[in-house]
Amino acid sequence: MPDLLHHRLHGDAARPPALLLIHPLGATLDLWNGCLPAWTQRFTCLALDLRSAGASPPGKAPGLDRHVEDLETLRIALGIDAIVPIGCAMGGMVAAAYAARHPERVSALVISNPTPRSSEAGRAMLTARAEVVRAGGMAAILPAAVERPFEAQPRDARYDRYLDAFTAQDAQAYAEAALGFASADASADLARVRCPVLLVAGRHDLLLPLEQAEATRALLPPGARLEIDEVGAHFLPYQCPETFAARVLNFLPQAASHTRTLENGR
């Protein structure tokens, strides 16, 4: 049996669709904890650690192909038939790739802090960061690695928890994860997505600014929605969990109605 990603299943795997929660680079499945109280009342939720993150198995620079393969292996093992991938930042590219490659399983797609690909500047930054971390550990990229994603956010207990968790990561695993995302490009996958899509961008996101969200929407079929959170920055599900969770709950019934309309027209 293949190594499964570390995960937490909240609810019944047989109750479709399950929300598949895909964290960004530098985080773990705990990123979604603030959203779960709202979502688990109505949906089964599957939160996971991507390969080379959290308690999941390590991998050599895992890219989109490997991440999608891991997600499908986990879905099959748990017996989940229908899912709604919800990804944040780099995890959003994984969510889009899964939706495009397994359309028969996906009824809707949500991406927070979206980007279609790692830019040239982003690729250089992540490659350099991996080298620095390998040599000097996680502390070598602090505080900038946490300060920038938390632009205009309070330095409160939530910030402290993220900083502590980020610092405690395995440096070698983080370096591999960063290298995997350095060359990630979901552009072709985004163009093949056919389910309803919600994009949510953060007004204060310095790493993936609004232009990246617009570029993502331009690749999607007409009808993809783009909403802007005026308060949050780079990690909307973590920084503004109540607002983000409400946006998703508002979107999903509309997405289900749209999906039924499409199916009836076939």
PDB file of N, CA and C in Angstrom, residues 3 12 15 18 42 63 75 89 91 97 127 132 145 153 156 161 164 168 170 182 198 206 219 243 254-255:
ATOM      1  N   ASP A   3       2.422   5.008   0.597  1.00  0.00           N
ATOM      2  CA  ASP A   3       2.394   5.937   1.722  1.00  0.00           C
ATOM      3  C   ASP A   3       1.330   6.991   1.470  1.00  0.00           C
ATOM      4  N   ASP A  12     -18.151  12.220   7.496  1.00  0.00           N
ATOM      5  CA  ASP A  12     -18.350  10.931   6.830  1.00  0.00           C
ATOM      6  C   ASP A  12     -17.843  10.986   5.388  1.00  0.00           C
ATOM      7  N   ARG A  15     -20.373  11.066   2.567  1.00  0.00           N
ATOM      8  CA  ARG A  15     -21.292  12.197   2.370  1.00  0.00           C
ATOM      9  C   ARG A  15     -20.672  13.184   1.388  1.00  0.00           C
ATOM     10  N   ALA A  18     -16.945  16.210  -0.396  1.00  0.00           N
ATOM     11  CA  ALA A  18     -16.034  16.552   0.681  1.00  0.00           C
ATOM     12  C   ALA A  18     -15.179  17.747   0.262  1.00  0.00           C
ATOM     13  N   ARG A  42     -21.869  21.492   7.696  1.00  0.00           N
ATOM     14  CA  ARG A  42     -22.603  21.192   6.465  1.00  0.00           C
ATOM     15  C   ARG A  42     -21.861  20.254   5.516  1.00  0.00           C
ATOM     16  N   GLY A  63       6.414  18.245  -7.453  1.00  0.00           N
ATOM     17  CA  GLY A  63       5.727  19.238  -8.266  1.00  0.00           C
ATOM     18  C   GLY A  63       4.251  18.929  -8.376  1.00  0.00           C
ATOM     19  N   ARG A  75      -7.720  10.036  -1.951  1.00  0.00           N
ATOM     20  CA  ARG A  75      -9.169   9.987  -2.188  1.00  0.00           C
ATOM     21  C   ARG A  75      -9.655   8.558  -2.339  1.00  0.00           C
ATOM     22  N   ALA A  89      -2.917  29.899  -2.117  1.00  0.00           N
ATOM     23  CA  ALA A  89      -1.626  30.309  -2.679  1.00  0.00           C
ATOM     24  C   ALA A  89      -1.044  29.178  -3.536  1.00  0.00           C
ATOM     25  N   GLY A  91      -0.835  26.157  -2.910  1.00  0.00           N
ATOM     26  CA  GLY A  91      -1.779  25.048  -2.856  1.00  0.00           C
ATOM     27  C   GLY A  91      -2.932  25.211  -3.813  1.00  0.00           C
ATOM     28  N   ALA A  97      -4.956  21.961 -10.626  1.00  0.00           N
ATOM     29  CA  ALA A  97      -4.462  20.827 -11.392  1.00  0.00           C
ATOM     30  C   ALA A  97      -5.307  19.583 -11.133  1.00  0.00           C
ATOM     31  N   THR A 127      14.117  29.182  -5.200  1.00  0.00           N
ATOM     32  CA  THR A 127      15.347  28.409  -5.354  1.00  0.00           C
ATOM     33  C   THR A 127      16.424  28.904  -4.396  1.00  0.00           C
ATOM     34  N   VAL A 132      19.363  28.646   1.093  1.00  0.00           N
ATOM     35  CA  VAL A 132      19.632  29.303   2.380  1.00  0.00           C
ATOM     36  C   VAL A 132      19.154  28.429   3.530  1.00  0.00           C
ATOM     37  N   ALA A 145      10.356  35.896   5.862  1.00  0.00           N
ATOM     38  CA  ALA A 145       9.512  34.842   5.309  1.00  0.00           C
ATOM     39  C   ALA A 145       8.124  34.816   5.933  1.00  0.00           C
ATOM     40  N   GLN A 153      -1.421  42.825   8.838  1.00  0.00           N
ATOM     41  CA  GLN A 153      -2.158  41.957   9.749  1.00  0.00           C
ATOM     42  C   GLN A 153      -1.693  42.188  11.185  1.00  0.00           C
ATOM     43  N   ASP A 156      -0.785  39.276  16.510  1.00  0.00           N
ATOM     44  CA  ASP A 156      -1.553  38.724  17.615  1.00  0.00           C
ATOM     45  C   ASP A 156      -1.215  37.259  17.822  1.00  0.00           C
ATOM     46  N   ARG A 161       1.307  31.940  16.448  1.00  0.00           N
ATOM     47  CA  ARG A 161       1.174  30.503  16.177  1.00  0.00           C
ATOM     48  C   ARG A 161       1.775  30.149  14.821  1.00  0.00           C
ATOM     49  N   ASP A 164       5.629  30.324  15.062  1.00  0.00           N
ATOM     50  CA  ASP A 164       6.192  29.179  15.786  1.00  0.00           C
ATOM     51  C   ASP A 164       6.170  27.918  14.926  1.00  0.00           C
ATOM     52  N   ALA A 168       9.418  25.813  13.300  1.00  0.00           N
ATOM     53  CA  ALA A 168       9.636  24.436  13.750  1.00  0.00           C
ATOM     54  C   ALA A 168       9.673  23.421  12.610  1.00  0.00           C
ATOM     55  N   ASP A 170      10.769  21.080   9.453  1.00  0.00           N
ATOM     56  CA  ASP A 170      12.003  20.428   9.030  1.00  0.00           C
ATOM     57  C   ASP A 170      12.583  21.201   7.845  1.00  0.00           C
ATOM     58  N   ALA A 182       8.846  25.949  -7.127  1.00  0.00           N
ATOM     59  CA  ALA A 182       9.579  26.968  -7.876  1.00  0.00           C
ATOM     60  C   ALA A 182       9.287  26.906  -9.366  1.00  0.00           C
ATOM     61  N   LEU A 198     -14.508  29.748  -7.690  1.00  0.00           N
ATOM     62  CA  LEU A 198     -14.438  30.966  -6.885  1.00  0.00           C
ATOM     63  C   LEU A 198     -12.981  31.271  -6.589  1.00  0.00           C
ATOM     64  N   LEU A 206       1.278  40.778  -0.698  1.00  0.00           N
ATOM     65  CA  LEU A 206       2.485  41.256  -1.377  1.00  0.00           C
ATOM     66  C   LEU A 206       3.102  40.190  -2.264  1.00  0.00           C
ATOM     67  N   LEU A 219      -7.478  32.826 -17.464  1.00  0.00           N
ATOM     68  CA  LEU A 219      -7.242  31.499 -18.022  1.00  0.00           C
ATOM     69  C   LEU A 219      -8.429  30.566 -17.847  1.00  0.00           C
ATOM     70  N   THR A 243     -14.566  35.143   7.600  1.00  0.00           N
ATOM     71  CA  THR A 243     -14.995  35.750   6.338  1.00  0.00           C
ATOM     72  C   THR A 243     -14.786  34.795   5.176  1.00  0.00           C
ATOM     73  N   GLN A 254     -24.622  27.877  -4.944  1.00  0.00           N
ATOM     74  CA  GLN A 254     -24.729  28.402  -6.303  1.00  0.00           C
ATOM     75  C   GLN A 254     -23.977  27.497  -7.286  1.00  0.00           C
ATOM     76  N   ALA A 255     -22.822  27.013  -6.846  1.00  0.00           N
ATOM     77  CA  ALA A 255     -22.048  26.115  -7.702  1.00  0.00           C
ATOM     78  C   ALA A 255     -22.806  24.818  -7.949  1.00  0.00           C
TER      79      ALA A 255
END
